[in-house]
Short mmCIF file of C-alpha atoms in Angstrom, two decimals:
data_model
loop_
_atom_site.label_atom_id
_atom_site.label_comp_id
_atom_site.label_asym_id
_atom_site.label_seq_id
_atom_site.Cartn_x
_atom_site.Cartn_y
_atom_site.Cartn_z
CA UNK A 1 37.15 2.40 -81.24
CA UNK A 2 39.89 0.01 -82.61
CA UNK A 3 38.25 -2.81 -83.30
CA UNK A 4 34.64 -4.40 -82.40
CA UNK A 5 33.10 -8.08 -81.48
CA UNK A 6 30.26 -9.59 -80.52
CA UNK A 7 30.29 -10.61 -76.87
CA UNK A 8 28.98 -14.07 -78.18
CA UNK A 9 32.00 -14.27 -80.50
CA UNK A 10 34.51 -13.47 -78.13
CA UNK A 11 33.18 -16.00 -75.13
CA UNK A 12 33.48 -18.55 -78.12
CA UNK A 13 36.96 -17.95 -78.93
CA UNK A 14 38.23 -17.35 -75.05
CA UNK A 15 35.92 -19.87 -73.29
CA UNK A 16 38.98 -23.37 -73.29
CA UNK A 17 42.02 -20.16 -72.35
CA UNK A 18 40.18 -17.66 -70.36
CA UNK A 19 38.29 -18.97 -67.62
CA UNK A 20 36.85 -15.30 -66.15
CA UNK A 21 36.67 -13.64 -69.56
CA UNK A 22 33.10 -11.55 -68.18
CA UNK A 23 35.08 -10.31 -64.89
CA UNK A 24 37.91 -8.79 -66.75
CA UNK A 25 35.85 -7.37 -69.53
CA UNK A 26 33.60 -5.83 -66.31
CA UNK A 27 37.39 -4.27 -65.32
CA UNK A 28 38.69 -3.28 -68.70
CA UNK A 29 35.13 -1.20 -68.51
CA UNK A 30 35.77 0.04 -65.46
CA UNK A 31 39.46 1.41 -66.70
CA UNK A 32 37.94 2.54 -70.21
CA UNK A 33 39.91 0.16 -72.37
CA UNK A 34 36.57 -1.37 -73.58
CA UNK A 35 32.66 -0.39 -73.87
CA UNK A 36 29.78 -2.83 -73.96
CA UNK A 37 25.97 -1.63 -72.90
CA UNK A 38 25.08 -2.39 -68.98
CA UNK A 39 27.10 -4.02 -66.31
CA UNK A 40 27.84 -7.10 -66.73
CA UNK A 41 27.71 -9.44 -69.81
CA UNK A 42 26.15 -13.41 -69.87
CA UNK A 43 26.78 -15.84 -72.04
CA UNK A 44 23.65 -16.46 -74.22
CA UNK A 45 21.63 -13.79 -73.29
CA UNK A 46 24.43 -11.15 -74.28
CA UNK A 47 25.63 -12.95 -77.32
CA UNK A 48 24.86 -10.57 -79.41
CA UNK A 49 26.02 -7.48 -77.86
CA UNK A 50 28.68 -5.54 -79.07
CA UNK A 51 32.38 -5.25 -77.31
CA UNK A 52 34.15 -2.20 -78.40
CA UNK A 53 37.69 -1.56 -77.69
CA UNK A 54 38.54 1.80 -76.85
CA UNK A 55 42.23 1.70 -76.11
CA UNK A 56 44.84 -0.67 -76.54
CA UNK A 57 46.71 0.25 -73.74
CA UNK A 58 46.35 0.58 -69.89
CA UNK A 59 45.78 3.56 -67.72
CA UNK A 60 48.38 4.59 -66.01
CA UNK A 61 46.61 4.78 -62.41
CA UNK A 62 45.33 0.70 -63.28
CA UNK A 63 47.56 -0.19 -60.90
CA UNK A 64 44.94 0.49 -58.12
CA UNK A 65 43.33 -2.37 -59.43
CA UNK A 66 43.87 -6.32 -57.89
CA UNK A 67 45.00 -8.53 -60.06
CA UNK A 68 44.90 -12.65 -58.94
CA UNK A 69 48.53 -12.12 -58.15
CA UNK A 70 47.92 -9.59 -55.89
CA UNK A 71 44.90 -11.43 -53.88
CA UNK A 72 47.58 -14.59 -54.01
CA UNK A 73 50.24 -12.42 -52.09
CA UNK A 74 47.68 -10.94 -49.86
CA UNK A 75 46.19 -14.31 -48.82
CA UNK A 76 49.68 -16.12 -48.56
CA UNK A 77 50.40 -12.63 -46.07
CA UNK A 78 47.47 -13.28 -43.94
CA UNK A 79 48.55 -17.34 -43.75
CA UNK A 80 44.95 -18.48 -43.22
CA UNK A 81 44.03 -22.00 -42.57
CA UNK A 82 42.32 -23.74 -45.25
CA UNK A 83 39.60 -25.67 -45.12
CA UNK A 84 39.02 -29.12 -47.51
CA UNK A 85 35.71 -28.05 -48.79
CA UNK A 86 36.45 -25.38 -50.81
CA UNK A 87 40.17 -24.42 -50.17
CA UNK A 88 39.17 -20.99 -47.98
CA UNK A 89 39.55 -20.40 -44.59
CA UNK A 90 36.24 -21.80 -42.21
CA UNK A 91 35.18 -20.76 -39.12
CA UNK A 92 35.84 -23.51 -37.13
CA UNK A 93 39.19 -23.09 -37.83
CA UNK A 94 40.00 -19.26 -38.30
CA UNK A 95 41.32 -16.94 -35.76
CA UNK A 96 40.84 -13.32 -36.21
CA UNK A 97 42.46 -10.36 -34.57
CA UNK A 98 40.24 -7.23 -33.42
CA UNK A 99 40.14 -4.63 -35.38
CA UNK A 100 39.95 -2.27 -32.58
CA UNK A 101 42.22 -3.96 -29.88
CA UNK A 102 44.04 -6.47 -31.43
CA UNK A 103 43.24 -9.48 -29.50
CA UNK A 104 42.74 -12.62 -31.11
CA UNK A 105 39.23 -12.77 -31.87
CA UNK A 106 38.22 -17.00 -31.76
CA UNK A 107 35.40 -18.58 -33.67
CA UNK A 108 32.99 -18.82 -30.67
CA UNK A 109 33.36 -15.19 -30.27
CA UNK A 110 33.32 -13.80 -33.62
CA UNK A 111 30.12 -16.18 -33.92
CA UNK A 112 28.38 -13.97 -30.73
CA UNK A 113 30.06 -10.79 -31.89
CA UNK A 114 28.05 -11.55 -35.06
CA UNK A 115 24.51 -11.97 -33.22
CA UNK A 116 24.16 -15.31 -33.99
#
């Protein structure tokens, strides 16, 4: 590898500038930039473990990846009301289209559709 840290180091150094640092070490896994043992890392528990980068580049097909800025697009695209409580769309006030028809799809019906 090129260079080597200690997951508990690295959460140190990112955690006021890098809010998600274990989610995009879990996708710089997935792409083979980096190499840690298991899935996921936690802070504390995984302080120890090593972080090994493999490549200090990006694959070429990473594009098939989402980034946030991709996810932003999308969700500006599908114009969904939000809701106050959390800033995502509710069910109260969502409308869905079918995926088979195309109708709009309201909240009462999605809610039977649903089996509830």
């Amino acid at each position: 590898g090129f260079a080597q840290v200690k997951f508990g180091e690295l959460f140190k150094a990112t955690e006021n500038n890098m809010e998600a640092v274990t989610g995009t070490l879990k996708t710089a896994k997935k792409l083979k930039v980096v190499h840690y043992e298991g899935e996921i890392l936690f802070q504390g528990r995984d302080d120890f473990t090593d972080v090994i980068l493999l490549s200090e580049s990006l694959p070429e097909d990473s594009h098939k990846y989402y980034t946030s800025a991709k996810v932003n697009r999308r969700s500006k695209a599908l114009n969904t009301k939000k809701g106050k409580a959390f800033q995502s769309s509710t069910l109260a006030t969502s409308t869905n289209n079918c995926y088979v028809c195309s109708k709009r799809v309201y909240a009462m019906e999605f809610k039977e559709a649903l089996g509830k």
